[in-house]
Coordinates of C-alpha atoms in Angstrom, one line a residue:
X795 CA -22.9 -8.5 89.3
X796 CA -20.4 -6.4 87.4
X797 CA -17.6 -9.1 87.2
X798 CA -20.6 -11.7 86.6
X799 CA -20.5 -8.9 83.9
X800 CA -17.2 -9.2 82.9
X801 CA -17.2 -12.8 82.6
X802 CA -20.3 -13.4 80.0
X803 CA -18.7 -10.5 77.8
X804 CA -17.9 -13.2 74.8
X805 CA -15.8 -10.9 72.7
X806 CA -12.4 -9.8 73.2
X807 CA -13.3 -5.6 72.0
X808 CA -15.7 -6.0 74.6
X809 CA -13.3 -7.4 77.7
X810 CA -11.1 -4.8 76.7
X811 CA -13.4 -1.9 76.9
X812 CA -15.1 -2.8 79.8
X813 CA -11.1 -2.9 81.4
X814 CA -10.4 0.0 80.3
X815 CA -13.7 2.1 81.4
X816 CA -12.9 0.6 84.8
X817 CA -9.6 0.0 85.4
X818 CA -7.0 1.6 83.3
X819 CA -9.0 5.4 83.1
X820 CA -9.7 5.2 86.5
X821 CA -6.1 4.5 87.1
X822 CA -5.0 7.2 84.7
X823 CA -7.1 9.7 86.5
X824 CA -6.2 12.5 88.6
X825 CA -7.6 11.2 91.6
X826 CA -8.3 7.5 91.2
X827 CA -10.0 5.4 93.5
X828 CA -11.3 2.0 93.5
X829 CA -13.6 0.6 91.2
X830 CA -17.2 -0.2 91.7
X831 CA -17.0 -3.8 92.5
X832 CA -14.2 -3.1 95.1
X833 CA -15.3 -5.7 98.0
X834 CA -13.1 -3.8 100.4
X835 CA -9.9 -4.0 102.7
X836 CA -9.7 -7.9 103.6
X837 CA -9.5 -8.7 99.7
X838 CA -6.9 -6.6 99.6
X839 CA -5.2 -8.0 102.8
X840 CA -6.1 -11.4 102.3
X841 CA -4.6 -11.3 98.6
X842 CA -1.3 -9.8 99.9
X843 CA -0.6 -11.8 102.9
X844 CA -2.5 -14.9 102.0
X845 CA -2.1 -15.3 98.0
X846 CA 1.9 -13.2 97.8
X847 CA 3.1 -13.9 100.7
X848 CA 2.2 -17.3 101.2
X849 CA 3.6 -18.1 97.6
X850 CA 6.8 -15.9 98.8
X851 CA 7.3 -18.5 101.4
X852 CA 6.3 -21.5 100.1
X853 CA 8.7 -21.0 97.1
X854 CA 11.9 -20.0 98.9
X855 CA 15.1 -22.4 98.3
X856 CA 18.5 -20.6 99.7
X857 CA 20.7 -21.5 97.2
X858 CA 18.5 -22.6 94.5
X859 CA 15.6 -20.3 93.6
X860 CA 15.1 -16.7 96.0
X861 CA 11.8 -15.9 96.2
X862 CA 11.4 -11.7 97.3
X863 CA 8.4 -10.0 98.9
X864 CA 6.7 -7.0 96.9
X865 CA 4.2 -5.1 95.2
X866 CA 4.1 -3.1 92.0
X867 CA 2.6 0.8 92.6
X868 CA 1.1 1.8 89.6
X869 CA 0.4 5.3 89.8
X870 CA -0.3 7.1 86.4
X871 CA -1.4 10.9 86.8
X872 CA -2.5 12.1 83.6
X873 CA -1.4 8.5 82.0
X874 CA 2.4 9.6 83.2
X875 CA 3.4 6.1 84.0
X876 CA 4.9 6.9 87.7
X877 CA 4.7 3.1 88.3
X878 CA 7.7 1.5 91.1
X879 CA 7.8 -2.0 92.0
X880 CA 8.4 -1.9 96.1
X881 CA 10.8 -4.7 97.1
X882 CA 11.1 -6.3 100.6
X883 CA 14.5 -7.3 101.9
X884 CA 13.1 -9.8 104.5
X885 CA 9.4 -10.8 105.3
X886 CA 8.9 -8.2 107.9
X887 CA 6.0 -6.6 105.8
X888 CA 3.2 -4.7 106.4
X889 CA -0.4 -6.3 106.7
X890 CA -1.4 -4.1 103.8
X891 CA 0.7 -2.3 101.0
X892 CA 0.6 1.3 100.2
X893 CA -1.4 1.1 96.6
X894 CA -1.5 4.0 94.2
X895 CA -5.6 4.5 94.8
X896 CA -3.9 5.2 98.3
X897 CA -2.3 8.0 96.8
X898 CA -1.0 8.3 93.2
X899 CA 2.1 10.7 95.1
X900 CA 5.2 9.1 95.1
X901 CA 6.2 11.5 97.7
X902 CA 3.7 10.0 99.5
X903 CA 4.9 6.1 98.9
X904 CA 8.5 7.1 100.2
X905 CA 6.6 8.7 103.8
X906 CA 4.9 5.4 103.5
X907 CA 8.1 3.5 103.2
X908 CA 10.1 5.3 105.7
X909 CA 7.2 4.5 108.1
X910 CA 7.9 0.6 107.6
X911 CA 11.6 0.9 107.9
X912 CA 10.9 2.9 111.5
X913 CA 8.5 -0.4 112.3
X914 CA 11.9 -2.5 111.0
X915 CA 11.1 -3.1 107.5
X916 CA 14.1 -2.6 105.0
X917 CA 12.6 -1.9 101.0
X918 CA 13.2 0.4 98.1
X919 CA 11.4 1.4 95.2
X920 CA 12.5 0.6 91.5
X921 CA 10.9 3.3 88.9
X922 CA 10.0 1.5 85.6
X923 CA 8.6 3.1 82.0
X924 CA 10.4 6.4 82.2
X925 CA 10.1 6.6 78.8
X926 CA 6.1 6.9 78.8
X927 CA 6.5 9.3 82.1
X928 CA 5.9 12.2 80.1
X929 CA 8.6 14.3 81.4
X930 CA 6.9 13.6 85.4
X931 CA 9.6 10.6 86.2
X932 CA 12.5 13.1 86.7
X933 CA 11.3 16.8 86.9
X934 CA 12.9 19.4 88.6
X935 CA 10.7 20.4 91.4
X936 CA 8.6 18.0 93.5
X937 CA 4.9 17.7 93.6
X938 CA 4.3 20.9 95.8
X939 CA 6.0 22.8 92.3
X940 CA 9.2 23.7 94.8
X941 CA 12.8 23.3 93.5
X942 CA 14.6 20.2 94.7
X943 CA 16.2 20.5 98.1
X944 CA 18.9 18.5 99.6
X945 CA 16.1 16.2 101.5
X946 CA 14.1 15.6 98.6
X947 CA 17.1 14.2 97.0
X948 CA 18.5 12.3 99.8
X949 CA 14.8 10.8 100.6
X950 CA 14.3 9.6 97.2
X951 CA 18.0 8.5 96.7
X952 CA 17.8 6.5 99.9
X953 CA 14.3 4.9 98.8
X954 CA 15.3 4.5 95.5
X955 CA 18.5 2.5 94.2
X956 CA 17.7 1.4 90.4
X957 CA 16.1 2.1 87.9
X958 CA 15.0 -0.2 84.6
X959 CA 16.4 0.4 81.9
X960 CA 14.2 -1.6 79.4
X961 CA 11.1 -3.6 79.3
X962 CA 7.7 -4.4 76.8
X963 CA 7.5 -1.1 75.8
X964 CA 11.0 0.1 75.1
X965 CA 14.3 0.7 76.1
X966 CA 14.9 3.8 78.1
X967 CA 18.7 4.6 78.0
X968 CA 18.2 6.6 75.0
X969 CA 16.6 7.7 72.1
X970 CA 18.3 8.3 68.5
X971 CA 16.0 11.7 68.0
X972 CA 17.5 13.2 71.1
X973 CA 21.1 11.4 70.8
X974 CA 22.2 11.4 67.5
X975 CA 25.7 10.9 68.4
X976 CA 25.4 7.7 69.5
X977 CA 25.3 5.5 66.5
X978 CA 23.5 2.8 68.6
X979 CA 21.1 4.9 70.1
X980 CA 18.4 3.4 67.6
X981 CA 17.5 0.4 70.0
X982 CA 14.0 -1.0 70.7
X983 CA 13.1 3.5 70.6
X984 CA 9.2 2.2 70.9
X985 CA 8.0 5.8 68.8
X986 CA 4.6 4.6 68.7
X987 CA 4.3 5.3 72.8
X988 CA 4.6 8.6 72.1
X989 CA 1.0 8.5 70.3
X990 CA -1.1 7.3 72.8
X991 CA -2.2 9.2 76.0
X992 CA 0.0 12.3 74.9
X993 CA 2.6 10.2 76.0
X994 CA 5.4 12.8 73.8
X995 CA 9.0 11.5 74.2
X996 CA 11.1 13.8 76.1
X997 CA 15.1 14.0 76.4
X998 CA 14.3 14.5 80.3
X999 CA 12.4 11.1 79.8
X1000 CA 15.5 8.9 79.5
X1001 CA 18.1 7.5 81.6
X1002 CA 21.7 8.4 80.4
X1003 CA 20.0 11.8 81.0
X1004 CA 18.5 11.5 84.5
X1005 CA 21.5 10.0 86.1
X1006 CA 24.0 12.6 84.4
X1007 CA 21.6 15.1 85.4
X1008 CA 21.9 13.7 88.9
X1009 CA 25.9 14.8 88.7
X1010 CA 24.1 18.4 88.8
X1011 CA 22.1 18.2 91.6
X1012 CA 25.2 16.3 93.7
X1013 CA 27.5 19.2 93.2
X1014 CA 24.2 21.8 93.8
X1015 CA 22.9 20.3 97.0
X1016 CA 25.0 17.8 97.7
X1017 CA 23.0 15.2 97.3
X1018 CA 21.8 13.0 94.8
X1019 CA 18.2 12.0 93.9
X1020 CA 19.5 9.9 90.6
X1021 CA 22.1 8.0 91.2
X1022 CA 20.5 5.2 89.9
X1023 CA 21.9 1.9 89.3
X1024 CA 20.5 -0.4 86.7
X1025 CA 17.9 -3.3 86.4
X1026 CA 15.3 -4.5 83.9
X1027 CA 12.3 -6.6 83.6
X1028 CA 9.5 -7.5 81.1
X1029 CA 6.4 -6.2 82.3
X1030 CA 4.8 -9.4 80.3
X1031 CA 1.1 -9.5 81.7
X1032 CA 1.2 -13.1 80.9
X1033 CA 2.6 -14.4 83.8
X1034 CA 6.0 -15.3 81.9
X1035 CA 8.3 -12.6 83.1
X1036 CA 11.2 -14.9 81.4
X1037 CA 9.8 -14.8 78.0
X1038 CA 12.9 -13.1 76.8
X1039 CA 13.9 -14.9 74.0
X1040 CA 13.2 -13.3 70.5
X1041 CA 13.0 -16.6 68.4
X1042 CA 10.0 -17.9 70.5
X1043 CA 8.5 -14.7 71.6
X1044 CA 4.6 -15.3 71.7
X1045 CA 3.1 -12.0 73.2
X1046 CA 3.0 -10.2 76.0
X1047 CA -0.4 -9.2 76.8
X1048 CA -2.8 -12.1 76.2
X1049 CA -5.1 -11.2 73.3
X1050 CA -3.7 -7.6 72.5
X1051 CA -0.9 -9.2 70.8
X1052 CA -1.5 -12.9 71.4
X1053 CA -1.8 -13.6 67.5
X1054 CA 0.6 -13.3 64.6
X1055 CA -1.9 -11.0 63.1
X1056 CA -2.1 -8.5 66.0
X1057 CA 1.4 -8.7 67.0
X1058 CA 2.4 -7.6 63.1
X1059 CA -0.8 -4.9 62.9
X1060 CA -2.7 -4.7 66.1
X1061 CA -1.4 -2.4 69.2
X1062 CA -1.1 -3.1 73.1
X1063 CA -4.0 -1.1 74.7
X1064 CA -3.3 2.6 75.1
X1065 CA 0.2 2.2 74.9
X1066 CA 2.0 0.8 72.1
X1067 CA 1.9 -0.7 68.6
X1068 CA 2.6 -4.1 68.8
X1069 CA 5.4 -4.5 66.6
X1070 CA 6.9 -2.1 68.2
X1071 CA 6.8 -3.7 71.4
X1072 CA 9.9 -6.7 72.0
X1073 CA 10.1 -9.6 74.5
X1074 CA 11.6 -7.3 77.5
X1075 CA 15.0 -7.5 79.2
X1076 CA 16.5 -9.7 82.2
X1077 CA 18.4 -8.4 85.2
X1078 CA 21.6 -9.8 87.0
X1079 CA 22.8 -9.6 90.3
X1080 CA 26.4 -10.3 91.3
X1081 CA 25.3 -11.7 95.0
X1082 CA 27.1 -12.8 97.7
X1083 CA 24.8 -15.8 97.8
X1084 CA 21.7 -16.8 96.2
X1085 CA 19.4 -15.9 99.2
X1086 CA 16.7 -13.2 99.6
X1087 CA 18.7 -11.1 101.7
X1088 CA 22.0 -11.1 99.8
X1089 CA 20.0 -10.6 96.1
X1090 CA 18.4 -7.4 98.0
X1091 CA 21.3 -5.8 99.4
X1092 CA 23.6 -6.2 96.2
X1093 CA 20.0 -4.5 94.7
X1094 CA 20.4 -1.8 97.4
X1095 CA 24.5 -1.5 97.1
X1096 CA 23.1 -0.9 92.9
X1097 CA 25.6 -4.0 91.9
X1098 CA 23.4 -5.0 89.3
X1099 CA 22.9 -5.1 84.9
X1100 CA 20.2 -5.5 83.1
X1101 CA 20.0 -7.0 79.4
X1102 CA 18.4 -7.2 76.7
X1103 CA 17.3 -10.6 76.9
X1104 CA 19.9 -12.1 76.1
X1105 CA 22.1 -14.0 78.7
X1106 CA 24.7 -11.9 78.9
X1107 CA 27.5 -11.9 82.0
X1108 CA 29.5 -8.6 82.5
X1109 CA 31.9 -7.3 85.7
X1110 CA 32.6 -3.6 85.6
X1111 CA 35.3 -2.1 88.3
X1112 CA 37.0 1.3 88.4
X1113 CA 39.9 2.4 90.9
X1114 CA 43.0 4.3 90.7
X1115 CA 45.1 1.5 92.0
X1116 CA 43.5 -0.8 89.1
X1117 CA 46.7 -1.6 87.0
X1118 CA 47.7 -3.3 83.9
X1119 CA 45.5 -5.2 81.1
X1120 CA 43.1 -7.5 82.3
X1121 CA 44.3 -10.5 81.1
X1122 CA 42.2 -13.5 83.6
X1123 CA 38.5 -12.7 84.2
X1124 CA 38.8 -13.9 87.8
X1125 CA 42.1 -12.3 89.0
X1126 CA 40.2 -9.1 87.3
X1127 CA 37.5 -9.4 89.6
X1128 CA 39.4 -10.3 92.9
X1129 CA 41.5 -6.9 91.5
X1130 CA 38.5 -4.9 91.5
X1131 CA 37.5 -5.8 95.0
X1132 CA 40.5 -5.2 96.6
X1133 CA 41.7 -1.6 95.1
X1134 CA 38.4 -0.7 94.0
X1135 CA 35.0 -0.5 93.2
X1136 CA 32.2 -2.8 91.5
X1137 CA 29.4 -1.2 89.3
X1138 CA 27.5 0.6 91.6
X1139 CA 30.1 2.0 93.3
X1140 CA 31.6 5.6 94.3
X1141 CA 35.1 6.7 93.6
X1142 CA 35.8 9.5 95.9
X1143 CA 38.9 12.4 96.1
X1144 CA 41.2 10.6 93.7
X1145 CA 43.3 13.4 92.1
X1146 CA 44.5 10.9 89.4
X1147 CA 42.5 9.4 87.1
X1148 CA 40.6 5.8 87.7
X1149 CA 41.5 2.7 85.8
X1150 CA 38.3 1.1 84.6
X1151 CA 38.3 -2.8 84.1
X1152 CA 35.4 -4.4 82.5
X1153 CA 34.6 -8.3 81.3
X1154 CA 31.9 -9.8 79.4
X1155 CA 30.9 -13.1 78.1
X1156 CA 28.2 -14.2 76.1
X1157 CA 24.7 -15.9 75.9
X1158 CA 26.0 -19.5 76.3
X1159 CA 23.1 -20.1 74.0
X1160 CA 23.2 -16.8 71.8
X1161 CA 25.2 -14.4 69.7
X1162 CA 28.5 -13.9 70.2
X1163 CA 29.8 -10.0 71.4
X1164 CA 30.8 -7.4 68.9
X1165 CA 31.9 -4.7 71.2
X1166 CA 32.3 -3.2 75.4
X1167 CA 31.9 0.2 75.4
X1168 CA 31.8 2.6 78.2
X1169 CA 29.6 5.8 78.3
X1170 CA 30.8 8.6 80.2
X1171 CA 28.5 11.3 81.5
X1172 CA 28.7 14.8 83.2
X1173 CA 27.5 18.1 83.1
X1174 CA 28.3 21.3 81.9
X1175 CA 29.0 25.2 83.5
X1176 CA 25.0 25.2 82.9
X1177 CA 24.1 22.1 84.3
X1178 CA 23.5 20.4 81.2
X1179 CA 23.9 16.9 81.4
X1180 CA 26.8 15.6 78.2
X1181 CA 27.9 12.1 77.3
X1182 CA 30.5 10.3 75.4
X1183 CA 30.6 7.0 74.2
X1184 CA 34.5 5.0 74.1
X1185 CA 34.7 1.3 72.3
X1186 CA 37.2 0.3 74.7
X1187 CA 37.5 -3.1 73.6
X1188 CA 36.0 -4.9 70.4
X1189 CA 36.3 -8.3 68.6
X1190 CA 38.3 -9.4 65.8
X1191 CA 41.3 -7.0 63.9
X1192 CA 39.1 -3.7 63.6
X1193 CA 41.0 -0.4 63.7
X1194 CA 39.1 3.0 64.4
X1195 CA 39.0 5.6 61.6
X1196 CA 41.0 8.7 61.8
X1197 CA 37.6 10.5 62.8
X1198 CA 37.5 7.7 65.9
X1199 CA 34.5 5.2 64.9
X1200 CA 35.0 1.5 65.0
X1201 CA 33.9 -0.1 61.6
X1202 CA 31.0 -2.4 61.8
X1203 CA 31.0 -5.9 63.5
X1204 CA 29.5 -7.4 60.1
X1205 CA 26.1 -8.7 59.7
X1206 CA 25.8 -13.3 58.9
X1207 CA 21.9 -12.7 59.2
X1208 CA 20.0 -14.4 56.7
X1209 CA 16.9 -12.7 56.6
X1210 CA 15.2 -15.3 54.2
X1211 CA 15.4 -17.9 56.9
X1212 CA 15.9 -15.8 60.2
X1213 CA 19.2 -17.4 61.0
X1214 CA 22.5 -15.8 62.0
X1215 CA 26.0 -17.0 62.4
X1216 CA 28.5 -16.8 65.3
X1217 CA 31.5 -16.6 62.4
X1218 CA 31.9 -12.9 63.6
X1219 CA 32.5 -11.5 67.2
X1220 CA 33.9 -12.9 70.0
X1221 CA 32.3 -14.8 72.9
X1222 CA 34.5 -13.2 75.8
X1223 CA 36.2 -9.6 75.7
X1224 CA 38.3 -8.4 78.4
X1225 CA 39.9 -4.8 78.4
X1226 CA 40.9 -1.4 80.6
X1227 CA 40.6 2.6 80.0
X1228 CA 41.6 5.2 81.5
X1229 CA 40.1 9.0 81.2
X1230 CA 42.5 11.1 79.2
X1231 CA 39.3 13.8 80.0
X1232 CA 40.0 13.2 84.0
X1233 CA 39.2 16.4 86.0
X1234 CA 39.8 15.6 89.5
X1235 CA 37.1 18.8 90.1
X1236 CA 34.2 17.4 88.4
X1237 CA 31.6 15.0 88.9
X1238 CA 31.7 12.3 86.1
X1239 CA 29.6 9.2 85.7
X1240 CA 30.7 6.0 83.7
X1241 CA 28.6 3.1 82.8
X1242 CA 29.0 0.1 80.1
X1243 CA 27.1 -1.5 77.3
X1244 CA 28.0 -4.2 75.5
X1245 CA 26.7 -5.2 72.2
X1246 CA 26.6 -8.8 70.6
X1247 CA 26.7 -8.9 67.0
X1248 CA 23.4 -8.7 64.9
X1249 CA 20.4 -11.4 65.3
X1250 CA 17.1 -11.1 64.1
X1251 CA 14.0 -9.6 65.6
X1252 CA 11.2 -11.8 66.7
X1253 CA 9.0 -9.8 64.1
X1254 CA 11.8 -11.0 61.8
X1255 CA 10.9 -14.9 62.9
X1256 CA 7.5 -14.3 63.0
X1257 CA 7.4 -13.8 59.3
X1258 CA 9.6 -16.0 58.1
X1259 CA 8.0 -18.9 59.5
X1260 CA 4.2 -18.0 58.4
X1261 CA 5.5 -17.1 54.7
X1262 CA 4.9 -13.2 55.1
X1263 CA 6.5 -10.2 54.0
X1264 CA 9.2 -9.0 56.1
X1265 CA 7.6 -5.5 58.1
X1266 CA 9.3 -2.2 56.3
X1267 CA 8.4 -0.1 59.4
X1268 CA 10.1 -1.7 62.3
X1269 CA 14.2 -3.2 62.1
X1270 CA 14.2 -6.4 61.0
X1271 CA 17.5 -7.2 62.9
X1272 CA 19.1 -6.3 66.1
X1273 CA 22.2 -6.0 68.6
X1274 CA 21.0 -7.3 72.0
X1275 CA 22.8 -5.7 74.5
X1276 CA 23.9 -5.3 78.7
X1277 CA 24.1 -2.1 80.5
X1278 CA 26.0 -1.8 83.8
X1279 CA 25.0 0.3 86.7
X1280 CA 27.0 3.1 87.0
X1281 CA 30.4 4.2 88.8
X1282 CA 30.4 7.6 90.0
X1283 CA 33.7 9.5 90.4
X1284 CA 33.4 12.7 92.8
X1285 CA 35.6 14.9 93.8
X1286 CA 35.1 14.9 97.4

């Protein structure tokens, strides 16, 4: 009866309240449970096993299209999004998944998931939203209130292996409130999650600062619970999870923000204003194959990137036998194999600095690249995590100031017709660097971004082609970007 409810509800105010009465507060809730209408266990197996599974094999081409088992857990205590997308390496699965109205305890999911991998399964857990966690995604004490300890850190380190990086509702590398340094920290910052669900932004809510913090607990514990590579994804709740592309971006969450009108002035439920919300980012793998099990383990070994949308290819290597300036993208990469280590990787002991070589090439069908940059992180006699951004290599004849800043790319956008130029930038940059900073006693952390030159913003497109005004309150052009995972450098 209820969802015979649902379904004669003719108006879309009163579909949305009647989801969010049942669904998204009970969710939200400190003990949720399932709704009313819940029909009981089978649905729940029969929609796992014989809807997503069956798809999951059906699907699978080696070679061509890799299809991979999994589940998102969407726990939200307190509206905290907690959420983690549990990925299968194989199709040994459980008959039923561990849901958050099991437990909303994400302690609790990694007992759960340690339990599978002793019945033979092999998955991990990829944390998604930090930026609307409210400060729960990385805190330091687990859910008992007790400090971290070594097995904490190892558990979730060993469960966990990326993290995203950007989605729908923002990009969580940084924020330019709590990184003012970092002149690009201004990307996709979402400030209107912060007004729903007491959702207040947080330093500790970010990425560059969880995984620099991780450097902390390594050298504390000896262990890890953040080192974290990097992935991304869209969240889009319309079934288009590639819907990247800001020029024909549409919506993400059917009638929330299905129509120019509410994507320029209406908000996505209880979380975000729409025009604050962008298409979502893509991730990339570099893979040994295009199969289920090789896509999971380079997940698992953290040799991924995520982007912006765009479609972005970068390689990222560090190693102390890494010499000269890369010069061929491919003898780069058969380097960085054989005398070091891909993104995602450890460099352990060295007493010299490591040589960092990085690549990128453009969107075949996009911008071209202004800039590679690598951010370096660590943390200081307190434990505070610090950062430092280095252009290492950047298009056209630019020099750096005396005070160190690159000048600008340029801007070709034409903001009266939402069209842009590839007269500036380049469409491949190749360079090295080395630390002159290099303390062979300290944990460090060094990841890259790379930044194409400016394009507009689908809110930008949107008006243009219905004969608006141009919004004053959100950018009406930006840089898409690619962030590597990480390479650590430790001292032992």
């Amino acid at each position: 009866p209820m969802l015979e409810e649902l379904r004669n509800l003719k108006s879309v105010d009163e579909q949305r309240a009647w989801f969010l009465k049942y669904v998204v507060e009970n969710n939200r809730g400190e003990n949720p449970g399932h709704p009313p209408f819940y029909a009981g266990p089978e649905t729940t197996r029969s929609a796992w096993k014989d809807v997503h599974i069956k798809a999951v094999i059906d699907n699978y081409l080696p070679g061509k299209f890799t299809t991979l088992a999994g589940y998102e857990w969407t726990a939200a205590p307190k509206a905290g999004n907690m959420h983690r997308n549990v990925i299968f390496r194989d199709l040994n699965v459980p008959d039923m998944p561990f849901s958050a109205l099991d437990s909303n305890d994400e302690e609790k999911l990694w007992a759960w998931m340690a339990e599978q991998e002793k019945k033979g399964s092999r998955l991990l857990a990829i944390p998604h939203n930090s930026n609307g966690s409210k400060g729960y995604m990385f805190e330091p004490v687990d859910n008992a209130g007790k400090p971290i300890t070594a097995e904490y850190a190892k558990l979730r380190s060993h469960f966990e292996r990326l993290i995203e990086m950007m989605q729908i509702k923002g990009n969580s590398e940084v924020h330019r409130k709590f990184w003012p340094a970092d002149e690009f920290a201004d990307f996709e910052n979402a400030d209107s999650v912060a007004s729903f669900s007491g959702r207040t932004f947080k330093k500790e809510n970010f990425v560059r600062w969880a995984v620099t913090k991780g450097l902390d607990y390594q050298a504390k514990l000896g262990a890890n619970p953040y080192q974290l590579g990097f992935i991304g994804g869209t969240d889009n709740h319309n079934g288009a999870p590639a819907d990247v592309v800001e020029d024909n971006y549409i919506g993400s969450h059917g009638p929330a923000d299905g129509t120019l009108k509410d994507r320029r002035e209406g908000e996505i439920d209880g979380w975000i204003k729409a025009k604050e919300s962008n298409p979502g980012s893509i991730s990339g793998v570099w893979a040994t194959k295009n199969t289920r099990a090789a896509i999971w383990d380079a997940m698992a070994a953290r040799e991924s990137f995520v982007t912006s949308g765009t479609r972005i290819k970068v390689r990222f290597f560090a190693g102390t036998e890494l010499s000269g300036q890369p010069t061929d993208p491919r003898a780069m990469v058969e380097q960085g194999y054989k005398s070091g280590v891909p993104m995602g990787g450890t460099v352990s002991g060295s007493t010299k600095p490591p040589t960092f070589t990085v690549w990128a090439s453009k969107d075949p069908d996009g911008a071209n690249l202004d800039r590679i940059q690598i951010i370096k992180g660590w943390v200081d006699a307190k434990g505070e995590p610090q950062d430092k951004v280095i252009d290492v290599v950047w298009s056209g004849e630019r020099k750096p100031a005396k005070n160190g800043k690159l000048p600008s790319v340029g801007n070709t956008v034409d903001l009266q017709k939402a069209t842009y130029t590839n007269a500036i930038g380049s469409t491949e940059l190749m360079g090295s660097w080395t630390d002159p900073a290099f303390d062979p006693k300290q944990h460090a952390l060094y990841y890259v971004r790379v930044l194409e030159i400016p394009t507009p913003r689908f809110t930008t497109y949107d008006a243009v082609r219905n004969k608006l005004p141009l919004l004053k309150d959100v950018p009406a052009t930006l840089q898409e970007r690619a962030w590597t995972s990480p390479i650590w450098v430790s001292p032992q």
